[in-house]
PDB file of C-alpha atoms in Angstrom:
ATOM      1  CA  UNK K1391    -123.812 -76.298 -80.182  1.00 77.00           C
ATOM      2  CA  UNK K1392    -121.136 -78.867 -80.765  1.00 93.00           C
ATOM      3  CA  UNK K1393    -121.981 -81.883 -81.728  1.00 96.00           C
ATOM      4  CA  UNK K1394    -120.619 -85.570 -80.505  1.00 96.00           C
ATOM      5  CA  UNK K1395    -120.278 -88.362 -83.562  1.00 96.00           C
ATOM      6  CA  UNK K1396    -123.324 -90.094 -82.258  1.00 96.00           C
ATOM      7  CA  UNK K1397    -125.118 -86.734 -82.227  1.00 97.00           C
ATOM      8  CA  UNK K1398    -124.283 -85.944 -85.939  1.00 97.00           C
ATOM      9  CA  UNK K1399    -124.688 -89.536 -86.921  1.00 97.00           C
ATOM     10  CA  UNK K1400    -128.887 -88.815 -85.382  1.00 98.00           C
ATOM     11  CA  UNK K1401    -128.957 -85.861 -86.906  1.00 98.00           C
ATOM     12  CA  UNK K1402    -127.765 -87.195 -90.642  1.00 97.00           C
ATOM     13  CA  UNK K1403    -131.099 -89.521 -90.183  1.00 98.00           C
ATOM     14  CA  UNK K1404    -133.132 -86.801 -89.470  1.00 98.00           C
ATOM     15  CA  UNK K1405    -131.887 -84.572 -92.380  1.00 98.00           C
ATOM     16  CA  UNK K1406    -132.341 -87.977 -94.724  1.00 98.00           C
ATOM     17  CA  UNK K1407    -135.941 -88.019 -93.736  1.00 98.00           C
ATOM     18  CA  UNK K1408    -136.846 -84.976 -94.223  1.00 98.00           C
ATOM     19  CA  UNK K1409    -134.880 -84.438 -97.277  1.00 98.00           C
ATOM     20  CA  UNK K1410    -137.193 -87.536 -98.425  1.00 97.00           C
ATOM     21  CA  UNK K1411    -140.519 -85.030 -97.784  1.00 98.00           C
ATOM     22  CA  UNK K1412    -139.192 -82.818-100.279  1.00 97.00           C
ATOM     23  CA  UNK K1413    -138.419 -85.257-102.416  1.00 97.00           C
ATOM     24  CA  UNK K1414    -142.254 -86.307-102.254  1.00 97.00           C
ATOM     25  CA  UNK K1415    -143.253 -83.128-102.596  1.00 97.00           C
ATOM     26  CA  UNK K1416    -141.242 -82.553-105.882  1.00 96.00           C
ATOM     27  CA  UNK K1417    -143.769 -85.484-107.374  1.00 94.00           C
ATOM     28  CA  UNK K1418    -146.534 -83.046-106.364  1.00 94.00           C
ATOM     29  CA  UNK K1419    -148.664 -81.072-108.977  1.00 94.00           C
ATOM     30  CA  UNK K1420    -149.201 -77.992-106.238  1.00 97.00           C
ATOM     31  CA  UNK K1421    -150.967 -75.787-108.581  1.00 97.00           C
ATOM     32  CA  UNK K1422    -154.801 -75.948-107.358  1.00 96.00           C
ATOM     33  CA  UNK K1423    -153.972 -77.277-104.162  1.00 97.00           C
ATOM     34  CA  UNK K1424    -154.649 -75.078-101.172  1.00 98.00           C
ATOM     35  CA  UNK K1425    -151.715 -74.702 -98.423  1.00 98.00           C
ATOM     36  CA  UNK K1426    -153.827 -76.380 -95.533  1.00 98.00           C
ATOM     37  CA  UNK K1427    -153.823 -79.495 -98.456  1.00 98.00           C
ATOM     38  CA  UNK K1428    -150.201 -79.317 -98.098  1.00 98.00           C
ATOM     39  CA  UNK K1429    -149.587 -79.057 -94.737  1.00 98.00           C
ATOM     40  CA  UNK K1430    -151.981 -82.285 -94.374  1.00 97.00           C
ATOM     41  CA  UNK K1431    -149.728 -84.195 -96.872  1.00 98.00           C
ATOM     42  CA  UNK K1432    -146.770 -83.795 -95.378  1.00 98.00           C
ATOM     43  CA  UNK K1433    -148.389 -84.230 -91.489  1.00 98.00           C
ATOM     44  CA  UNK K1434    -148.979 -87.835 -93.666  1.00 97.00           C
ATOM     45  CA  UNK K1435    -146.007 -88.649 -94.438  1.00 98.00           C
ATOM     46  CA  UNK K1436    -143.876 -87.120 -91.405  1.00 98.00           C
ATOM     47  CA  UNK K1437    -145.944 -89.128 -88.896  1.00 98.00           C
ATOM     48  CA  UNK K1438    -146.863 -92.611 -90.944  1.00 98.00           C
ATOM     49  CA  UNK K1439    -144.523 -92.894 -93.674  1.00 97.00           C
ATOM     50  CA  UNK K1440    -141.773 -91.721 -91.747  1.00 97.00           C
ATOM     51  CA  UNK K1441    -142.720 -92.358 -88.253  1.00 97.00           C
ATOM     52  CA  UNK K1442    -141.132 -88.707 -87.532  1.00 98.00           C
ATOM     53  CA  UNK K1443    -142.232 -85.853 -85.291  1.00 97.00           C
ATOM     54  CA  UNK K1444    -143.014 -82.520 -87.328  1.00 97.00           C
ATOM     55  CA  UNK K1445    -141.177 -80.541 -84.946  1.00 96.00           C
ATOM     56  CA  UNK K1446    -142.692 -77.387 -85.949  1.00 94.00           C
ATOM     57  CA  UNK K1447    -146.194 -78.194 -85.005  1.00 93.00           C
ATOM     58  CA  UNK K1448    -146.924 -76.965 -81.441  1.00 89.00           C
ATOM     59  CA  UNK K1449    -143.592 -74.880 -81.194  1.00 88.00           C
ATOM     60  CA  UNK K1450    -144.228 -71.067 -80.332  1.00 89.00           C
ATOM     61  CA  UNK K1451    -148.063 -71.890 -80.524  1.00 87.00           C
ATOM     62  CA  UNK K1452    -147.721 -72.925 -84.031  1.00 91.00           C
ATOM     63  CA  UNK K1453    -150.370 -75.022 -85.211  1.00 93.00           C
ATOM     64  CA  UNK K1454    -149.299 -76.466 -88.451  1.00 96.00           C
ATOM     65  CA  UNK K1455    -146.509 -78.351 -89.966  1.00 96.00           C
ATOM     66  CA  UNK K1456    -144.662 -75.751 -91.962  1.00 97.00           C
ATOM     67  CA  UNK K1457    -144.548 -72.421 -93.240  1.00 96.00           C
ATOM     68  CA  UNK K1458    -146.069 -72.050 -96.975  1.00 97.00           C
ATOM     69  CA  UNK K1459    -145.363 -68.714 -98.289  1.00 97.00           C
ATOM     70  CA  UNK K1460    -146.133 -67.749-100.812  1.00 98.00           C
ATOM     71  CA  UNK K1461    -144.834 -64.861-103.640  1.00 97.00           C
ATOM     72  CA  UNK K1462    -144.543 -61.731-101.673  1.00 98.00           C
ATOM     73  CA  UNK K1463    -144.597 -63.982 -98.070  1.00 98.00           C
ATOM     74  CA  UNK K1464    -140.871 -63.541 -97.118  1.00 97.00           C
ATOM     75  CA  UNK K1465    -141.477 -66.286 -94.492  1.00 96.00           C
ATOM     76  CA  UNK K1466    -143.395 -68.028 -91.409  1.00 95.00           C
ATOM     77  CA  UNK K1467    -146.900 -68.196 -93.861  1.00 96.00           C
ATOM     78  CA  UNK K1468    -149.773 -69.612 -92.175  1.00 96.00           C
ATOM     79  CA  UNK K1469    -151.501 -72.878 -94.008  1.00 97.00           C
ATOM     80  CA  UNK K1470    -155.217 -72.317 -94.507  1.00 95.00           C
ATOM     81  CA  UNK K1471    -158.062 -74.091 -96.888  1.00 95.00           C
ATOM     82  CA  UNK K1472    -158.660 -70.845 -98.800  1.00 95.00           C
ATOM     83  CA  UNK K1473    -155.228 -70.260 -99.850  1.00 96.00           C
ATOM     84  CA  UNK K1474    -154.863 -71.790-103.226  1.00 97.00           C
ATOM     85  CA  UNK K1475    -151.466 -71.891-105.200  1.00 98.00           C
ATOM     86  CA  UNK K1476    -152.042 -70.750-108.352  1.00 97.00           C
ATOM     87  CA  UNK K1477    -149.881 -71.428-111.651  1.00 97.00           C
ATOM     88  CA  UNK K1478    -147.175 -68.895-111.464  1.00 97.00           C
ATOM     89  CA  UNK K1479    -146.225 -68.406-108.266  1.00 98.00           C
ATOM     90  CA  UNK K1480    -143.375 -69.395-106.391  1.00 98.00           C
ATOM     91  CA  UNK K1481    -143.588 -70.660-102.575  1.00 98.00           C
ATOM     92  CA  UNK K1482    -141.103 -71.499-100.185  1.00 98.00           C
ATOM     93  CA  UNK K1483    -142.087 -74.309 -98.240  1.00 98.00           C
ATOM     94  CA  UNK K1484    -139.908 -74.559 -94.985  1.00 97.00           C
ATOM     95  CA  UNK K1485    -140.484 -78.040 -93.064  1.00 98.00           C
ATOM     96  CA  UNK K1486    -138.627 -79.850 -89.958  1.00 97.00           C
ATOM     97  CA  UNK K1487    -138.633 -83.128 -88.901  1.00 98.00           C
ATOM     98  CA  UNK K1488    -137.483 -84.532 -85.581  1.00 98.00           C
ATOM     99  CA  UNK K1489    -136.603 -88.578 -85.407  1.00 98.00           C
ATOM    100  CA  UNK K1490    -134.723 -89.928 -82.182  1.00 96.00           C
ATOM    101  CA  UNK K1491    -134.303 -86.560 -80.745  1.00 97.00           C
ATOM    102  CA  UNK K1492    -132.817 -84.311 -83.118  1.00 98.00           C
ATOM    103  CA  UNK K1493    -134.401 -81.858 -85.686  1.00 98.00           C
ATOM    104  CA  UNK K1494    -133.428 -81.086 -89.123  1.00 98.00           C
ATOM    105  CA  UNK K1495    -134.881 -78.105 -90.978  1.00 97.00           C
ATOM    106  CA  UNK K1496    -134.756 -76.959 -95.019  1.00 98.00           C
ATOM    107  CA  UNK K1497    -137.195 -75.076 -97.553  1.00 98.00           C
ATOM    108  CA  UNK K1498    -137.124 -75.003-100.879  1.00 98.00           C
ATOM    109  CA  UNK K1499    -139.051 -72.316-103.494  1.00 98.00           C
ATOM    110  CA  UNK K1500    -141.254 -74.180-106.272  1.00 98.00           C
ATOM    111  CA  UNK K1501    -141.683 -72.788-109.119  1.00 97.00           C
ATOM    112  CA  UNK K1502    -145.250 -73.697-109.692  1.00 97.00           C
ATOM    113  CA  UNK K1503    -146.681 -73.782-113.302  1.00 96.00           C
ATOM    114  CA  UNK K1504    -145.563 -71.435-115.775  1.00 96.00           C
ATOM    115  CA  UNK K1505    -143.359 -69.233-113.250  1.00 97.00           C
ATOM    116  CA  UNK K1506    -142.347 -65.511-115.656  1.00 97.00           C
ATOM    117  CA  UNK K1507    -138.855 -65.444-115.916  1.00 98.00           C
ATOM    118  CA  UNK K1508    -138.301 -62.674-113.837  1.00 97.00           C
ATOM    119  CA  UNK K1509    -139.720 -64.822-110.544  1.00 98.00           C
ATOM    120  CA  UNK K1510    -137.846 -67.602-112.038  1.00 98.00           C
ATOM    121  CA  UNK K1511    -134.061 -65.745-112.165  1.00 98.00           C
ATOM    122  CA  UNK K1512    -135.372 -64.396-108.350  1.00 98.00           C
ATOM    123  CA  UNK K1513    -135.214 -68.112-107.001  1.00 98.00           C
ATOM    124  CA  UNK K1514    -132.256 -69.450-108.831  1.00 98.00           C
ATOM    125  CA  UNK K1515    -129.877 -66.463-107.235  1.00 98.00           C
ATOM    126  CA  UNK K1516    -132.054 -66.813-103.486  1.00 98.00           C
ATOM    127  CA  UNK K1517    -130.715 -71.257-104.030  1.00 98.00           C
ATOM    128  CA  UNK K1518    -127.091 -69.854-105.821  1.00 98.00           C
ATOM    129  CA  UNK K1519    -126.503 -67.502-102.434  1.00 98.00           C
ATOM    130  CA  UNK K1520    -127.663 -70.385-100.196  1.00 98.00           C
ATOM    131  CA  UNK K1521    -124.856 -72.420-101.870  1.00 98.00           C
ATOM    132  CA  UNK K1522    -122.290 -69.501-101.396  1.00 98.00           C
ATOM    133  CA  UNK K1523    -122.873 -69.821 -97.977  1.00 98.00           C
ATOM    134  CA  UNK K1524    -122.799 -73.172 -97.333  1.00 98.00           C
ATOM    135  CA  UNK K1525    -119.334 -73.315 -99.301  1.00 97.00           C
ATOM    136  CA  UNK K1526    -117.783 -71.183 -96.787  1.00 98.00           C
ATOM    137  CA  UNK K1527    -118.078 -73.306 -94.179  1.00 98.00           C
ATOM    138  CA  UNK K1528    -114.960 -75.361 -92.921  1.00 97.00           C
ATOM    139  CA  UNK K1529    -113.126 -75.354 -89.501  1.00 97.00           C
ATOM    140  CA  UNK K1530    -111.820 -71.706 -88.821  1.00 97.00           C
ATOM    141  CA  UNK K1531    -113.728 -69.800 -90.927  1.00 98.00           C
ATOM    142  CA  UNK K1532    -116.172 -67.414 -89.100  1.00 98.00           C
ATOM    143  CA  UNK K1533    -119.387 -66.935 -89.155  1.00 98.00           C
ATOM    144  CA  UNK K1534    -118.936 -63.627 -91.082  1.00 97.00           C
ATOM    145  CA  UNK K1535    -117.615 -65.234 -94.000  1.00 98.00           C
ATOM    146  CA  UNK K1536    -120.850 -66.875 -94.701  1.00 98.00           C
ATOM    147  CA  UNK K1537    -123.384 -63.658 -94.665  1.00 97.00           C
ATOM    148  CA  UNK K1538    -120.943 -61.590 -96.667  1.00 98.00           C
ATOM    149  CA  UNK K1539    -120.920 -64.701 -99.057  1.00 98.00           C
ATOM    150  CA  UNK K1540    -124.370 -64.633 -99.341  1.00 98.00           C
ATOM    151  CA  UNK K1541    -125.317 -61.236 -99.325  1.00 98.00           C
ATOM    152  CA  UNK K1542    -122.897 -59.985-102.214  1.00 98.00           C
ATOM    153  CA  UNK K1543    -124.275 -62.770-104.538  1.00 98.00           C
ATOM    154  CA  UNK K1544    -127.746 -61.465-104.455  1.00 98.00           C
ATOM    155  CA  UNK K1545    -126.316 -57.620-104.844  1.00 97.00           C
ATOM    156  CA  UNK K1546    -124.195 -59.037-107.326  1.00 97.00           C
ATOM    157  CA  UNK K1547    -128.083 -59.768-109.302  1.00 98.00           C
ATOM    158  CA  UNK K1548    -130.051 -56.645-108.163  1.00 97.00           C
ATOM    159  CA  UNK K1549    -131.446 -58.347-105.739  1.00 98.00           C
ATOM    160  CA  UNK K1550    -131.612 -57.528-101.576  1.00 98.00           C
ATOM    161  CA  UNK K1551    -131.478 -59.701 -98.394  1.00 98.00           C
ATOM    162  CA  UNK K1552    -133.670 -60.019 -95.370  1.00 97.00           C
ATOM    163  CA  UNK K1553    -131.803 -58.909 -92.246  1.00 96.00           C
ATOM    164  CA  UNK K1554    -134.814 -59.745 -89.562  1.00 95.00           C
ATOM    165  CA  UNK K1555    -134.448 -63.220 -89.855  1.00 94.00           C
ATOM    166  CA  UNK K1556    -131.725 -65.549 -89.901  1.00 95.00           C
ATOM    167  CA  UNK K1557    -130.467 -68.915 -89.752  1.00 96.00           C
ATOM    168  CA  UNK K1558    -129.718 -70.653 -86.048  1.00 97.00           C
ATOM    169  CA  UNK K1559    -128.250 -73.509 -84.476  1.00 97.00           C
ATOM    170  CA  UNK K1560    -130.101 -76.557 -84.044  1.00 97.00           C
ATOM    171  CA  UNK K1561    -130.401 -80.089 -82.659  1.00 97.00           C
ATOM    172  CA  UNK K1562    -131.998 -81.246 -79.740  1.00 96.00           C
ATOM    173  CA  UNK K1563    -134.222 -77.834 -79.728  1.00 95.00           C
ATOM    174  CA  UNK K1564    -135.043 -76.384 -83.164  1.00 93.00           C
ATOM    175  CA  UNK K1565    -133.327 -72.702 -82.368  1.00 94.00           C
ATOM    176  CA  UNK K1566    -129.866 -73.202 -80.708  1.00 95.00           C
ATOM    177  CA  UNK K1567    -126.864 -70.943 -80.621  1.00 95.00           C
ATOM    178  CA  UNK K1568    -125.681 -69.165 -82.947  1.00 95.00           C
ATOM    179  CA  UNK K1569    -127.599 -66.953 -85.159  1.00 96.00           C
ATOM    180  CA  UNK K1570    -126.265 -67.563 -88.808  1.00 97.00           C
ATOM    181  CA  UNK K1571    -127.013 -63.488 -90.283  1.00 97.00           C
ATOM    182  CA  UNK K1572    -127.483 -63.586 -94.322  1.00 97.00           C
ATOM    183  CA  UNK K1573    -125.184 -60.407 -94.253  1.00 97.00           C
ATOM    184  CA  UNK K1574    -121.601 -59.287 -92.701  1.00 96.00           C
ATOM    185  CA  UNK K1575    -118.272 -59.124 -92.633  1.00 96.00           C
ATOM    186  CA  UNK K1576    -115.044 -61.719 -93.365  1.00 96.00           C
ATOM    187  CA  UNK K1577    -113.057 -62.515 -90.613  1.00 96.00           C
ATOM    188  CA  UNK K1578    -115.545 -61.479 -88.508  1.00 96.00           C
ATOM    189  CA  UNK K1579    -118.273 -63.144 -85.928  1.00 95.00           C
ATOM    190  CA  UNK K1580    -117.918 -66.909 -84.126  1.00 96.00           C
ATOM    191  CA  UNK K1581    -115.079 -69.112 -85.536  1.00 97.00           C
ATOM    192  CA  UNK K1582    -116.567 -72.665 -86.722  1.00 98.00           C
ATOM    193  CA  UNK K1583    -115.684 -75.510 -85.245  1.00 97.00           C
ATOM    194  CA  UNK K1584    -115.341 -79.055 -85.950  1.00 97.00           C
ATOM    195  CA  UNK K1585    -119.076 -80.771 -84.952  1.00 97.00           C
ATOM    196  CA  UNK K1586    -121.313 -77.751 -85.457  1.00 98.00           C
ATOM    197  CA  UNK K1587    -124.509 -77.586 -86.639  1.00 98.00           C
ATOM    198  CA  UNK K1588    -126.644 -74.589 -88.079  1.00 98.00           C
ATOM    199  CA  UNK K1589    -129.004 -73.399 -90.713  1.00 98.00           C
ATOM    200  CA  UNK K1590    -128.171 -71.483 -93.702  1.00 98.00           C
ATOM    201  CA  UNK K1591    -131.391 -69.726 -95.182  1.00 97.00           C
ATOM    202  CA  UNK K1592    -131.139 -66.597 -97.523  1.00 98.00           C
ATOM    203  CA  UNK K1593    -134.299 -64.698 -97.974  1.00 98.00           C
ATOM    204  CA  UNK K1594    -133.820 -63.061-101.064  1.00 98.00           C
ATOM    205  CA  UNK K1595    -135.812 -60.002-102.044  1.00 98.00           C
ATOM    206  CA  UNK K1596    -136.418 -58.524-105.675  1.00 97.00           C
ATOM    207  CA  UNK K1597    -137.018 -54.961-104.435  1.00 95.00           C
ATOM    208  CA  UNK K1598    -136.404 -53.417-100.800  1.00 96.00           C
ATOM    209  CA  UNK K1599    -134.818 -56.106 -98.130  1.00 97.00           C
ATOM    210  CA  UNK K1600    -137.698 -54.134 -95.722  1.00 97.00           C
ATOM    211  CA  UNK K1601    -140.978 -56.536 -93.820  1.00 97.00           C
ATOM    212  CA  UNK K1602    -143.473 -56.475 -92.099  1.00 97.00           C
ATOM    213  CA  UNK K1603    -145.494 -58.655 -90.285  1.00 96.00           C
ATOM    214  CA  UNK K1604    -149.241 -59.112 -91.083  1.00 95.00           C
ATOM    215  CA  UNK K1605    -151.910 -58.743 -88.299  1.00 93.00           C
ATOM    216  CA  UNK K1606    -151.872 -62.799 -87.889  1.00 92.00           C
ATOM    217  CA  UNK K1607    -148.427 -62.636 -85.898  1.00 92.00           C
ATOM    218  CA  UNK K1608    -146.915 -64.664 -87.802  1.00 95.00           C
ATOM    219  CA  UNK K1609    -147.044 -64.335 -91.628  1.00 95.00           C
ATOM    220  CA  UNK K1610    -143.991 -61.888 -93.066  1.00 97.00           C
ATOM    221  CA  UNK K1611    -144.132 -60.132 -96.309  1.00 97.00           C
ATOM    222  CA  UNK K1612    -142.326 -57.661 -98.292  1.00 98.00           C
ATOM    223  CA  UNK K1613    -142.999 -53.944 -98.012  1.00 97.00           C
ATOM    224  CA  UNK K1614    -142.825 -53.398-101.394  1.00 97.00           C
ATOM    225  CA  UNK K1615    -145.368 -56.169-102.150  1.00 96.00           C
ATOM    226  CA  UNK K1616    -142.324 -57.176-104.642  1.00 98.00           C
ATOM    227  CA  UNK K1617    -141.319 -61.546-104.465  1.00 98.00           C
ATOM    228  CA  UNK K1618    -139.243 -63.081-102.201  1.00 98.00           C
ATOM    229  CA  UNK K1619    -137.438 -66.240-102.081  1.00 98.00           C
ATOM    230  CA  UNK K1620    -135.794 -68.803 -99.948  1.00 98.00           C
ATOM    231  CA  UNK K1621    -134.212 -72.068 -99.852  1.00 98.00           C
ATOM    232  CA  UNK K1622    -132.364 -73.169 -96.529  1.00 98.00           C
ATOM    233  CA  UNK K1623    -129.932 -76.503 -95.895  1.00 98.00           C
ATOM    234  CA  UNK K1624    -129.002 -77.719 -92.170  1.00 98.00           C
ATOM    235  CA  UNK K1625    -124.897 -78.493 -92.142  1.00 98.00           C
ATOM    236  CA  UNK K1626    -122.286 -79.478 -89.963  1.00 98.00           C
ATOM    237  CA  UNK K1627    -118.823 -78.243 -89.886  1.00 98.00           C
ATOM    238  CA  UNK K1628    -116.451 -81.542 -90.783  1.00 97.00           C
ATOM    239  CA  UNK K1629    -112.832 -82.104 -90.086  1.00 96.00           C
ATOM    240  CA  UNK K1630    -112.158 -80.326 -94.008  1.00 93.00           C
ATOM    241  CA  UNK K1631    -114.928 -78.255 -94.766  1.00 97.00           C
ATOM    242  CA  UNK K1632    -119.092 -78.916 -94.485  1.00 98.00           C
ATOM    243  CA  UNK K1633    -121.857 -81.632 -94.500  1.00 97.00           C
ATOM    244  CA  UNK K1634    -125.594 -81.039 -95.792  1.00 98.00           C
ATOM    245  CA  UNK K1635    -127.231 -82.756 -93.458  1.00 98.00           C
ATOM    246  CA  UNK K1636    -130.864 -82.216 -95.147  1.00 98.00           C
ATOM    247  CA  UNK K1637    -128.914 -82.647 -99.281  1.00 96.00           C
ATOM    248  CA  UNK K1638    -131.636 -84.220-101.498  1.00 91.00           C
ATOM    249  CA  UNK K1639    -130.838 -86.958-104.175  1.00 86.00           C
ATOM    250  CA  UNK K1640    -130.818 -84.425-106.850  1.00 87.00           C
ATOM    251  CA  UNK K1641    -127.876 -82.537-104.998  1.00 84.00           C
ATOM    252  CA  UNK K1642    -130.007 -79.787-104.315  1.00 87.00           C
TER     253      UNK K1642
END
């Protein structure tokens, strides 16, 4: 859970590699592209260009690289050749990369095309509550603070959050202690510590916060059939306040 200084120091190199993959990806023209297309892009670029490990592929009996979901796909979306993203849609894309050891793991939600505005507002407040989250982290606070942080921004819009799924800690393993809820209370939960590291990763809904699971195990979508959106950082809790681990050039 806590990390040494040569632990974080690993784990900054694996969050500058893969925040490198999204930074290739945002040179992409995904419209027409199906998600298996995707996934075998950044397989590419993990493995040669970065001689990384995509440490999703093979965990839980995963197959693939990352999640693509897409619209209505809260999260965990399968990649497949007849899945093409279309102009207008949005789609998280959730990716992690391990390099000497340690894993790093962030999504983003690109607006593809000529997004409507309404799908477009949806993803700005689902990346604004990430960022409320993240800027409660520091050295005492609790884990509490962040989930009530995140969870009245997006009521603050209309808007409702995912409780099934959360962040985690990681580091050597992708999933470590402790679950990091999108919703709670201050004051309340773990107490942060210097040398932490977690995930913060709001899924933001635009009508119920209810799932379900499709009949592939895996792929999670919206009850409603209404969009959902996500974007998700791995930090560490500093000496005064938080690191982005995964931060991309563009300070997103």
């Amino acid at each position: 859970m806590v990390k040494t200084p040569d632990e974080l120091e690993l784990m900054r190199i694996s969050g500058k590699l893969l925040a490198s993959v999204f930074e290739m990806l945002d040179g992409q023209d995904l419209a027409g592209m199906s998600t298996m297309q995707v996934n075998d892009l950044v397989e590419r670029f993990i493995t040669v260009d970065l001689a990384a490990r995509p440490a999703s592929k093979g965990q839980y009996g995963f197959e693939y690289v990352l999640n693509c979901s897409i619209n209505q796909v809260v999260c965990h979306g399968v990649p497949d050749a007849q899945t093409i993203i279309r102009d207008g849609d949005i789609i998280n894309l959730d990716i992690t990369l391990e390099k000497n050891g340690f894993i790093a793991d962030s999504s983003k939600t690109y607006l593809v095309g000529n997004v409507p505005p309404a799908a477009r507002r949806l993803a700005k407040v689902a990346q604004e509550a990430m960022w409320q989250g993240i800027r409660q982290v520091r050295p005492g606070a609790h884990l509490g603070d962040i989930g009530f942080a995140i969870e009245r921004h997006a009521k603050k819009h209309g808007y409702t959050v995912v409780r099934e799924y959360c962040g985690h800690g990681i580091g050597r393993e992708m999933h470590e202690e402790p679950s990091v809820l999108n919703f709670g209370r201050p004051g309340t939960g773990m107490k942060l510590r210097e040398g932490m590291t977690f995930t913060i990763e709001p899924m933001v809904n635009q009508g119920s916060r209810m799932v379900e699971t499709e009949d592939d195990g895996w792929t999670v979508v919206t009850r409603d059939g209404k969009l959902s959106a996500q974007f998700e950082h791995t930090v560490a809790v500093t000496a005064t306040g938080v690191e982005v681990l995964t931060l991309r050039a563009d300070g997103t």
